[in-house]
PDB file of C-alpha atoms and ligand atoms in Angstrom:
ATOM      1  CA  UNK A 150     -67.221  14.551  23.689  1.00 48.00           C
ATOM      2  CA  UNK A 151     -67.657  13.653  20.105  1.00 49.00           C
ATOM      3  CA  UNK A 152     -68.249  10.093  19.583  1.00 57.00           C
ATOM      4  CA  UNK A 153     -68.503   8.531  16.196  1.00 56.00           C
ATOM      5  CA  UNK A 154     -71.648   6.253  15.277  1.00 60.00           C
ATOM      6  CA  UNK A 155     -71.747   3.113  16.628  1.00 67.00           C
ATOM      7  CA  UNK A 156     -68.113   3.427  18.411  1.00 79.00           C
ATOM      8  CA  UNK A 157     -68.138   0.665  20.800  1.00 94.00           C
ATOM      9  CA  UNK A 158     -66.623   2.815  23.761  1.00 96.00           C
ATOM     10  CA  UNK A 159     -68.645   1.218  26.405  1.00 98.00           C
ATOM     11  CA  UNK A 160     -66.939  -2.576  25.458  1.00 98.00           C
ATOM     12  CA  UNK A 161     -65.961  -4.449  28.451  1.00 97.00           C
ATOM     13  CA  UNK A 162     -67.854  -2.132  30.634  1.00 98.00           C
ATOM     14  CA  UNK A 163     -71.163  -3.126  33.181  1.00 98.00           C
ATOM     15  CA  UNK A 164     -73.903  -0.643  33.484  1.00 98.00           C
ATOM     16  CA  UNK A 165     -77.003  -0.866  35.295  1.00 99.00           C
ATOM     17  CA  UNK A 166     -79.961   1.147  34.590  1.00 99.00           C
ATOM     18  CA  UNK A 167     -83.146   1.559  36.708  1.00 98.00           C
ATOM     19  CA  UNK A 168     -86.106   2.485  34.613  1.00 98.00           C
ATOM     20  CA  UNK A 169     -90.329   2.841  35.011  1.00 98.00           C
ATOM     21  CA  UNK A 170     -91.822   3.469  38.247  1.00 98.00           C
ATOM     22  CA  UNK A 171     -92.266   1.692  41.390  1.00 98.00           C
ATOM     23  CA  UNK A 172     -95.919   0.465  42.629  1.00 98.00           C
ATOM     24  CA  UNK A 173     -96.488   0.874  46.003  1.00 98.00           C
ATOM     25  CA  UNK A 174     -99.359  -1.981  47.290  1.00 98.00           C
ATOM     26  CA  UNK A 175    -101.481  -1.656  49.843  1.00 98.00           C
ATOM     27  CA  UNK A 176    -103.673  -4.836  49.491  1.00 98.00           C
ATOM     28  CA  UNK A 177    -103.868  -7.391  46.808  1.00 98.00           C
ATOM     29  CA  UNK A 178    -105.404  -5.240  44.583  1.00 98.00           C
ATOM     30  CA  UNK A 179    -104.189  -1.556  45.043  1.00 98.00           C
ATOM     31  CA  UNK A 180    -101.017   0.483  45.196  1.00 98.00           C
ATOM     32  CA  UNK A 181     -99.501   3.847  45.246  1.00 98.00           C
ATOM     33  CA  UNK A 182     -98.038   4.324  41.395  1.00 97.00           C
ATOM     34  CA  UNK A 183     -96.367   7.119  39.605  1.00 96.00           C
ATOM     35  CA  UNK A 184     -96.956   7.620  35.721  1.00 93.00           C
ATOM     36  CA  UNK A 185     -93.126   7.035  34.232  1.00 94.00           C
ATOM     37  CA  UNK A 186     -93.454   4.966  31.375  1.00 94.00           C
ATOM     38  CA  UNK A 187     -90.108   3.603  31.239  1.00 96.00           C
ATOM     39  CA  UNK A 188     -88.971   5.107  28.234  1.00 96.00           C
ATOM     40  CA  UNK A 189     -86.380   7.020  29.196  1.00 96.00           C
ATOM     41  CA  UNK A 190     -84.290   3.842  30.868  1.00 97.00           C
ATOM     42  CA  UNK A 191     -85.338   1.769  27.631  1.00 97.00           C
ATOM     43  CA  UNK A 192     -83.408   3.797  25.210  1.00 97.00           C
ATOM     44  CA  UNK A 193     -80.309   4.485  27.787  1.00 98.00           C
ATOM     45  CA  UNK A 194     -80.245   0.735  27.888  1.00 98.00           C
ATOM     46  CA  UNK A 195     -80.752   0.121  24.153  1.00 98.00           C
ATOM     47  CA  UNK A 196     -77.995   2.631  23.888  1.00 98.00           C
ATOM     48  CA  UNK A 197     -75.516   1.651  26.103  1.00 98.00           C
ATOM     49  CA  UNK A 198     -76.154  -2.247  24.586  1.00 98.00           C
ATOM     50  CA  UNK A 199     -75.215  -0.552  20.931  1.00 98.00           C
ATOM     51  CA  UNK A 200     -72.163   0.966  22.083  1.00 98.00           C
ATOM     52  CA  UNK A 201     -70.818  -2.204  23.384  1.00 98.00           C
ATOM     53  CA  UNK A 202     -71.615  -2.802  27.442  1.00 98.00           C
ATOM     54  CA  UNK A 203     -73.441  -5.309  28.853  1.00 98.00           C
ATOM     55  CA  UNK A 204     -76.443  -4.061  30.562  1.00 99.00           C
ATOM     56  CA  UNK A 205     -78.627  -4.873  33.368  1.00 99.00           C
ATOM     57  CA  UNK A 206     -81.829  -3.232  32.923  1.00 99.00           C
ATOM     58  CA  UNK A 207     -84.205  -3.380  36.512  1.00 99.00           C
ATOM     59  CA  UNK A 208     -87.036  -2.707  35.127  1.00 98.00           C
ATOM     60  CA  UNK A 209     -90.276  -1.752  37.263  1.00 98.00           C
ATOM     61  CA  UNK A 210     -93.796  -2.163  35.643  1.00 98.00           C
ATOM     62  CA  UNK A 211     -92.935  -0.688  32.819  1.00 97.00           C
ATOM     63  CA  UNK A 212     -94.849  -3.311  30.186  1.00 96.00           C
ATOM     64  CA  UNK A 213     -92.159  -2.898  27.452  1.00 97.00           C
ATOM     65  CA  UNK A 214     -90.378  -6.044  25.599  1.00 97.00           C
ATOM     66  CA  UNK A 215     -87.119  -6.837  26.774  1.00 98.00           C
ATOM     67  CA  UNK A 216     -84.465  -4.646  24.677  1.00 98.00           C
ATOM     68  CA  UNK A 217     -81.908  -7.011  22.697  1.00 96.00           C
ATOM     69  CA  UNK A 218     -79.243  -8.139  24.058  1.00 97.00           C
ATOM     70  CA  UNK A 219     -79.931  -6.517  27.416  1.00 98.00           C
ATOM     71  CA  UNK A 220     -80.698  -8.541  30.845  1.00 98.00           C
ATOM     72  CA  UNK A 221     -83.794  -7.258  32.286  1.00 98.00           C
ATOM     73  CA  UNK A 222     -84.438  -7.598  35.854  1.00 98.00           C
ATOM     74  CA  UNK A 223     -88.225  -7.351  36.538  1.00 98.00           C
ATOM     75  CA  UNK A 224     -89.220  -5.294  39.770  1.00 98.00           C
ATOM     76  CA  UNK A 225     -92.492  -3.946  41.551  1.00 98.00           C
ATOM     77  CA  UNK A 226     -91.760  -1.664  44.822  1.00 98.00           C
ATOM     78  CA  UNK A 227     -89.073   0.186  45.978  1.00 98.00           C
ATOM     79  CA  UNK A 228     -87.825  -2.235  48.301  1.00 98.00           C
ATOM     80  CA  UNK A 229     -86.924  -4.542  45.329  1.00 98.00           C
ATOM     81  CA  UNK A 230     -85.612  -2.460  42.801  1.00 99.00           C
ATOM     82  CA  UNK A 231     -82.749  -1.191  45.451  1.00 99.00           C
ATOM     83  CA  UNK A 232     -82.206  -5.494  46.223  1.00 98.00           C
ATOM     84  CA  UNK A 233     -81.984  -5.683  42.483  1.00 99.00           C
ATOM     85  CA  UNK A 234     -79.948  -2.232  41.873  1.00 98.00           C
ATOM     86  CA  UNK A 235     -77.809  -2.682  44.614  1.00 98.00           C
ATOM     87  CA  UNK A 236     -76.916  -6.367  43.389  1.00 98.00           C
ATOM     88  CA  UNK A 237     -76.006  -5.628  39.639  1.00 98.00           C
ATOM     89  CA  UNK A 238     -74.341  -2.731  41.237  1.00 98.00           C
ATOM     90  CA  UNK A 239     -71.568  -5.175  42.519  1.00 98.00           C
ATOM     91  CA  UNK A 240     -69.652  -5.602  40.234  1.00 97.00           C
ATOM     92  CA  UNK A 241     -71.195  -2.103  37.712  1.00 98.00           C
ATOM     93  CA  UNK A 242     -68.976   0.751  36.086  1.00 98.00           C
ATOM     94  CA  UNK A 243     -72.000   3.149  36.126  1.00 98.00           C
ATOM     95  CA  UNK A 244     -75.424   2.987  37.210  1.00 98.00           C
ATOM     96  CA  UNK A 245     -78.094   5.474  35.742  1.00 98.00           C
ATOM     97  CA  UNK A 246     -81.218   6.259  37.992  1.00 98.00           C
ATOM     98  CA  UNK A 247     -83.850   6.529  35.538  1.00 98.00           C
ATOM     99  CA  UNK A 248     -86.514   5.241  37.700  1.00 98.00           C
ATOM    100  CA  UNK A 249     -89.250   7.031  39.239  1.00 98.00           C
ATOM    101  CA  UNK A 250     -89.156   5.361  42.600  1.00 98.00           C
ATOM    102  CA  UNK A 251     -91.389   6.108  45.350  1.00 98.00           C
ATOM    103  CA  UNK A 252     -90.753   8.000  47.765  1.00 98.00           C
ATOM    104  CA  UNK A 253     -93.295   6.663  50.428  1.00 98.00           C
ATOM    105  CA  UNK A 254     -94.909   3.361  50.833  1.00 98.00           C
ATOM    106  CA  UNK A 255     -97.874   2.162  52.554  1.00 98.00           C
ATOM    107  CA  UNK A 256     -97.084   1.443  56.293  1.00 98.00           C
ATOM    108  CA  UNK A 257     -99.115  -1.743  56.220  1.00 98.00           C
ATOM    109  CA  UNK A 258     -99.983  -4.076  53.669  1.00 97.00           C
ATOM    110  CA  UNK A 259    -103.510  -5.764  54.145  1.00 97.00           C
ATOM    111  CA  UNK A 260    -103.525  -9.392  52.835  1.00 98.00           C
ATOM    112  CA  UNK A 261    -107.511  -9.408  52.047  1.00 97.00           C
ATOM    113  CA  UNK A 262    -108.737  -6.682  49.843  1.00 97.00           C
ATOM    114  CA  UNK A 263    -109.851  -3.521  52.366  1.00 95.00           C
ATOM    115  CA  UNK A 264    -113.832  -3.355  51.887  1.00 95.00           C
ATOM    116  CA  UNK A 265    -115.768  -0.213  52.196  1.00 93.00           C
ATOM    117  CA  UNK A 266    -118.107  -0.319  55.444  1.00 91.00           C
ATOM    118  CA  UNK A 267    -121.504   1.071  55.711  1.00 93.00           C
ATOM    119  CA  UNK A 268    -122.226   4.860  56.660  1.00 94.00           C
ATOM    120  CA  UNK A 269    -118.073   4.529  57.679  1.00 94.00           C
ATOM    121  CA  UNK A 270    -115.647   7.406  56.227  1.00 94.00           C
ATOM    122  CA  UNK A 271    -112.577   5.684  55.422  1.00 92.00           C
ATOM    123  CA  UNK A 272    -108.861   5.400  57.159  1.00 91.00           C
ATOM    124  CA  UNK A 273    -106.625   7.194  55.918  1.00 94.00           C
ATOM    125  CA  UNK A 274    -103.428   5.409  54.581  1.00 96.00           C
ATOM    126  CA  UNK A 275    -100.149   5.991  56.791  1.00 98.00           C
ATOM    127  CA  UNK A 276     -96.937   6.243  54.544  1.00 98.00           C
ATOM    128  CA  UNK A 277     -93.850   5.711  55.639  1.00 98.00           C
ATOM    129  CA  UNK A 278     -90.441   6.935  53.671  1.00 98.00           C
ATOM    130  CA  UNK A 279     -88.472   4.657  51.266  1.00 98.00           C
ATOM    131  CA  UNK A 280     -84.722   3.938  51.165  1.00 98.00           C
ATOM    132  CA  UNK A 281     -83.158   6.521  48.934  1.00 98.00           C
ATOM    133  CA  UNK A 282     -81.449   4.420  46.548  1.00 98.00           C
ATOM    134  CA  UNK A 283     -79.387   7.079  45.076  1.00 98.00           C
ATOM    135  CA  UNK A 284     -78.014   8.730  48.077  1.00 98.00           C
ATOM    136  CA  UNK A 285     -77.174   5.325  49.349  1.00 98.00           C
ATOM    137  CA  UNK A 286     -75.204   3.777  46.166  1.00 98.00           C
ATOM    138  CA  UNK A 287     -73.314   7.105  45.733  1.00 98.00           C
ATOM    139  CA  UNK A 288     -72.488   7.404  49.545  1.00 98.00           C
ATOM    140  CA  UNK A 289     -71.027   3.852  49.787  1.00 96.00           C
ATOM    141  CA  UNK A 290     -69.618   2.949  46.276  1.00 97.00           C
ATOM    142  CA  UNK A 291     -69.379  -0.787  45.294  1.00 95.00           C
ATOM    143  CA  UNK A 292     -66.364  -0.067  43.498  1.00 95.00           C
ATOM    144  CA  UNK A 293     -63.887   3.639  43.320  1.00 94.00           C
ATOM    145  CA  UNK A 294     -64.488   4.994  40.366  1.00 96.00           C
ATOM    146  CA  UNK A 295     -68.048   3.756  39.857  1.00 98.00           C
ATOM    147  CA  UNK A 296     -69.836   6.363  37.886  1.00 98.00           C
ATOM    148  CA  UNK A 297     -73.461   7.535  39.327  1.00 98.00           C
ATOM    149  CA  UNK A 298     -76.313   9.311  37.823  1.00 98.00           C
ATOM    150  CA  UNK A 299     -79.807  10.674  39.032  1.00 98.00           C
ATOM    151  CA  UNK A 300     -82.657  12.375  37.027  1.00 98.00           C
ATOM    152  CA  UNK A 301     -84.781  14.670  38.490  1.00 97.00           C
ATOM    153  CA  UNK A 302     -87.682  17.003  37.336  1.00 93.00           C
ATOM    154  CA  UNK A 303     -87.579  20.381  38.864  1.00 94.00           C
ATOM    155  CA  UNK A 304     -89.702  23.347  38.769  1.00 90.00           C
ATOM    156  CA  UNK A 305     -89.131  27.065  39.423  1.00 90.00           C
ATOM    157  CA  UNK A 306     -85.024  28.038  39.975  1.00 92.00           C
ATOM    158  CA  UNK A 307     -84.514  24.450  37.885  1.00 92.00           C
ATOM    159  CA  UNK A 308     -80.681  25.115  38.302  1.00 94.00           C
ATOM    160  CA  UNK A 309     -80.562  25.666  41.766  1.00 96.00           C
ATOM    161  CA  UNK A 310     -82.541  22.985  42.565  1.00 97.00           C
ATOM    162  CA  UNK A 311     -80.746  20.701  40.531  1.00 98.00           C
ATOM    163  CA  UNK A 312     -77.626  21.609  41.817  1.00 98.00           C
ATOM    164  CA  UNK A 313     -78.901  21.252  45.770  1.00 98.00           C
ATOM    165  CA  UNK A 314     -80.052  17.933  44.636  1.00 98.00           C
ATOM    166  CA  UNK A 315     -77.039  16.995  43.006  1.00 98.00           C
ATOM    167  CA  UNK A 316     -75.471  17.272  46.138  1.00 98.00           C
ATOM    168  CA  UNK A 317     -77.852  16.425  48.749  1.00 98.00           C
ATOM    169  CA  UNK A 318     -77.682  12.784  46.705  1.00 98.00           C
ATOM    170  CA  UNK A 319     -73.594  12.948  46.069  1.00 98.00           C
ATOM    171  CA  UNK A 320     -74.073  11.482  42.877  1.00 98.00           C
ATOM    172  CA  UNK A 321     -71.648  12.681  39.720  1.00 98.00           C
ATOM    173  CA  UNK A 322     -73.961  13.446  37.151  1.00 98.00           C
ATOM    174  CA  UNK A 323     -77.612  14.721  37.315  1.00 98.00           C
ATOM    175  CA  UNK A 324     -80.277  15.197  34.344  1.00 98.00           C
ATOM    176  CA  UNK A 325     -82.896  17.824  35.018  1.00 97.00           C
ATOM    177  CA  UNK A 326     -85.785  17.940  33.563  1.00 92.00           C
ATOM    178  CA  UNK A 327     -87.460  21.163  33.461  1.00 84.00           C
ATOM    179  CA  UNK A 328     -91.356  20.851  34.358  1.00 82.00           C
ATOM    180  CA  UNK A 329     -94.148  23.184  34.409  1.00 70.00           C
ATOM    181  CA  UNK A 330     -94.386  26.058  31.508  1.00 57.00           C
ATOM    182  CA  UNK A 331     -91.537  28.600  32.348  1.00 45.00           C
ATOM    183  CA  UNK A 332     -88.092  28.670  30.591  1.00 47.00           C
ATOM    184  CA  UNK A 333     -85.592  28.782  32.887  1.00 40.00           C
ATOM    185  CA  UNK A 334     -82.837  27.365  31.268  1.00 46.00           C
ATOM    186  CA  UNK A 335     -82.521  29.701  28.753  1.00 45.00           C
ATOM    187  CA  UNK A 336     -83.326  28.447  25.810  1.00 49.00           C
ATOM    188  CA  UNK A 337     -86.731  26.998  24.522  1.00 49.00           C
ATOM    189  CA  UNK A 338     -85.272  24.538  22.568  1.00 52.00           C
ATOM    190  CA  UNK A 339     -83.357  22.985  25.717  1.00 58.00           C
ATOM    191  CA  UNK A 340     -85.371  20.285  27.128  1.00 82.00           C
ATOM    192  CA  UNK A 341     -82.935  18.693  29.525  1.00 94.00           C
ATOM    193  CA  UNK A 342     -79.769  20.041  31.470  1.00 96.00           C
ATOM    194  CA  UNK A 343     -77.055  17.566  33.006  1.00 98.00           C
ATOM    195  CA  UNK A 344     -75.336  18.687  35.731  1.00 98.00           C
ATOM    196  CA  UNK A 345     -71.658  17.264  36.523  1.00 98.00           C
ATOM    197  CA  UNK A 346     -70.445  16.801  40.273  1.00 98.00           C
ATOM    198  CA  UNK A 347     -67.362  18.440  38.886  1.00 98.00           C
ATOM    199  CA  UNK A 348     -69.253  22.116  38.235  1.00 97.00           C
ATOM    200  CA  UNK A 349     -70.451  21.165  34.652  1.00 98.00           C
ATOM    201  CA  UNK A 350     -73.637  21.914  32.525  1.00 97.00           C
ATOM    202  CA  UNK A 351     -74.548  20.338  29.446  1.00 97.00           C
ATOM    203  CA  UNK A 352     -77.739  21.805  27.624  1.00 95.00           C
ATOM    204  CA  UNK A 353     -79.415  19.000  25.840  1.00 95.00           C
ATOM    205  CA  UNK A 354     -81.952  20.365  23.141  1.00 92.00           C
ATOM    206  CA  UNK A 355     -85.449  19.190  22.788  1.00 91.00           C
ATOM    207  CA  UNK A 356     -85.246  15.716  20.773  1.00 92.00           C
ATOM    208  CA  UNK A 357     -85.953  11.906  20.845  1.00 93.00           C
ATOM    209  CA  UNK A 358     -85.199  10.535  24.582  1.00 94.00           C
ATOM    210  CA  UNK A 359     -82.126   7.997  22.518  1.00 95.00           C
ATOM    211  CA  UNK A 360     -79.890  11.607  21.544  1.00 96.00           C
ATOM    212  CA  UNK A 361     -80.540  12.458  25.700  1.00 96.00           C
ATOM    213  CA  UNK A 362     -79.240   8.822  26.389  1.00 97.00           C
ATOM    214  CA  UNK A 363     -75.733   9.305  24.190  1.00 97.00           C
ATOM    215  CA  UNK A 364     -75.298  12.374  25.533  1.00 97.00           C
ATOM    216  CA  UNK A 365     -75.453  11.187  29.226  1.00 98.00           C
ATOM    217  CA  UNK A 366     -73.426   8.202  27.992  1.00 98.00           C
ATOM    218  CA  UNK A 367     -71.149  10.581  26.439  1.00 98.00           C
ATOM    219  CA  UNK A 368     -70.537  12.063  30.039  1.00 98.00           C
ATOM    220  CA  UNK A 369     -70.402   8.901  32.092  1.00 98.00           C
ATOM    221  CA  UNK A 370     -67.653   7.649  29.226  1.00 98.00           C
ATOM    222  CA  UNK A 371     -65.592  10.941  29.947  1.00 98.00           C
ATOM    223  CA  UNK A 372     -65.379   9.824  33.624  1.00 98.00           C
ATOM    224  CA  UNK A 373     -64.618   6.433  33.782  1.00 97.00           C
ATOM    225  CA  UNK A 374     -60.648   5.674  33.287  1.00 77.00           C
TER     226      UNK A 374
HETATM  227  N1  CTP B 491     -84.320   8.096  43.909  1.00 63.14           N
HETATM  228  C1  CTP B 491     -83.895   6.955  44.583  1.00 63.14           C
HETATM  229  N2  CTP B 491     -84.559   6.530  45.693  1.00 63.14           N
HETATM  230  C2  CTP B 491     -85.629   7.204  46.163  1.00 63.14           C
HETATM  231  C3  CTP B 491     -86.069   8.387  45.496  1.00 63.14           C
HETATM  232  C4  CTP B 491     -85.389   8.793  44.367  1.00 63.14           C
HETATM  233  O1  CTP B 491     -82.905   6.352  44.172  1.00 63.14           O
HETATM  234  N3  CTP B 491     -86.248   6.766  47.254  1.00 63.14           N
HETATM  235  C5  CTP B 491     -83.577   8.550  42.725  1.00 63.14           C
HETATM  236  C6  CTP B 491     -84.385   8.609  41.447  1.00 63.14           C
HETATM  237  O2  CTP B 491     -84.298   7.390  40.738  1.00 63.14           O
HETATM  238  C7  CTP B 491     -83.723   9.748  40.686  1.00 63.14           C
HETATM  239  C8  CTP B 491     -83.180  10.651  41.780  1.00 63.14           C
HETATM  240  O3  CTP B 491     -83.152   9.865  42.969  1.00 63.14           O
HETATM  241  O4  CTP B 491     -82.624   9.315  39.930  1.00 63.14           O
HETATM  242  C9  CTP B 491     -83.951  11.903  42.018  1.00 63.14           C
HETATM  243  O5  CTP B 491     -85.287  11.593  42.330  1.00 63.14           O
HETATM  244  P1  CTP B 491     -86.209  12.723  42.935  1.00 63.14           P
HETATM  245  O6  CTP B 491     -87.570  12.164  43.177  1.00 63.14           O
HETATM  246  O7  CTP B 491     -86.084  13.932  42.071  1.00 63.14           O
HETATM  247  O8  CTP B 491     -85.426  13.007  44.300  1.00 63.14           O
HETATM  248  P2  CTP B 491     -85.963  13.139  45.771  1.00 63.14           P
HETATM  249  O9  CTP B 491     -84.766  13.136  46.659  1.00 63.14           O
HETATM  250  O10 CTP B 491     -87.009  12.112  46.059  1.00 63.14           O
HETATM  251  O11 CTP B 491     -86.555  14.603  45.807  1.00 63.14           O
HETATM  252  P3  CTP B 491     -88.083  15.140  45.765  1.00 63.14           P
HETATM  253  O12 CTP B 491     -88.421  15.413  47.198  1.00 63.14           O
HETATM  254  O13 CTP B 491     -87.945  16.389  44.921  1.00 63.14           O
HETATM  255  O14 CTP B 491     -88.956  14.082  45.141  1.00 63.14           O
HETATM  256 CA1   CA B 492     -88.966  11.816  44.860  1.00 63.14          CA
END
């Protein structure tokens, strides 16, 4: 897997990544939200740009300028960021989930801001599930050989869970992020562990969110032709 600096081995190749997290509205004024900032998808993007791809970035309320030299596709819910994932998929060599996407939504949107009443406790909000995005790209490829990879952050047996999630979404490459104070992976030092489709585990030590991005473009490079 060693690479040297700035080797363009991603030249001629399309990758999509998915990055921030998806807002959920419920009237003109309110949503369901998650707190990823983005950054994550930002430097896998900035890095895949620098090793010679052309990149598609959807990009969901994250707030950040547009990376150089990358297209940005700007996205709010769920719903849209699969239409926009999905469509830069088409025609993609790999597409990195780094997007913290909802996994419910509001069953009804209310097009006048919802007013408390007088002495009235107040509705509760029915959800209803998203598409998963994942699942679905990796379960009906747009082309063979398209390379697809998840993140998830897992607490408790990190490994197994990672592993059940890895293939509960049939993608080829997972990054799990261990959350929550215990060390299970071993090591302190290891922040992150990518798991391949293929049986494989690749520690990646604490460090700036740009050395996680090489290494998972590192592994997505080692499986396309
Ligand atoms: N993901 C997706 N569509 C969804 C939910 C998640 O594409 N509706 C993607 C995320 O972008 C991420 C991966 O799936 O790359 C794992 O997300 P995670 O929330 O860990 O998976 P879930 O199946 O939603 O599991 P959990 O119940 O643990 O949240
Ligand atoms: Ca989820």
């Amino acid at each position: 897997l060693a690479r040297g600096a700035g080797e363009p081995d991603l030249a001629g190749r399309h990758v999509v990544v998915s990055a921030g997290g998806t807002r959920e509205p419920f009237d003109p004024v309110r949503f369901l939200g998650n707190r990823s900032s983005g950054k994550q998808g930002y430097a896998l993007a900035r890095t895949a740009a620098a090793r010679g791809a052309r990149v598609t970035l959807v990009a969901a309320n994250t707030g950040m300028p547009d990376p150089a030299g990358v297209d940005v596709v700007p996205v709010g819910t769920a719903v849209q960021l699969r239409e926009a994932v999905l469509k830069a998929a088409g025609d993609a060599d790999a597409v990195v989930m780094a997007a913290a996407v909802a996994d419910f939504r509001p069953a009804a949107y209310a097009t006048g801001k919802i007013k408390k009443k007088d002495g009235q406790e107040p509705e509760p909000i029915a959800l209803v599930r998203n598409p998963d995005i994942l699942a679905e790209m990796a379960a009906d490829r747009a082309r063979p050989g398209q390379v697809i990879v998840g993140f998830a952050a897992e607490t408790d047996d990190v490994v197994a869970n990672g592993r059940a999630k890895l293939a509960r979404k049939g993608c080829d490459l997972l990054v799990v992020n261990e959350v929550g104070e215990r060390k299970t992976f071993g090591s302190e030092e290891n922040e992150a562990l990518v798991l391949g489709a293929d049986g494989s585990e690749t520690p990646v030590p604490h460090g700036p969110k740009e050395a996680l991005a090489e290494i998972v473009w590192d592994l997505v490079a080692a499986r396309l032709d």
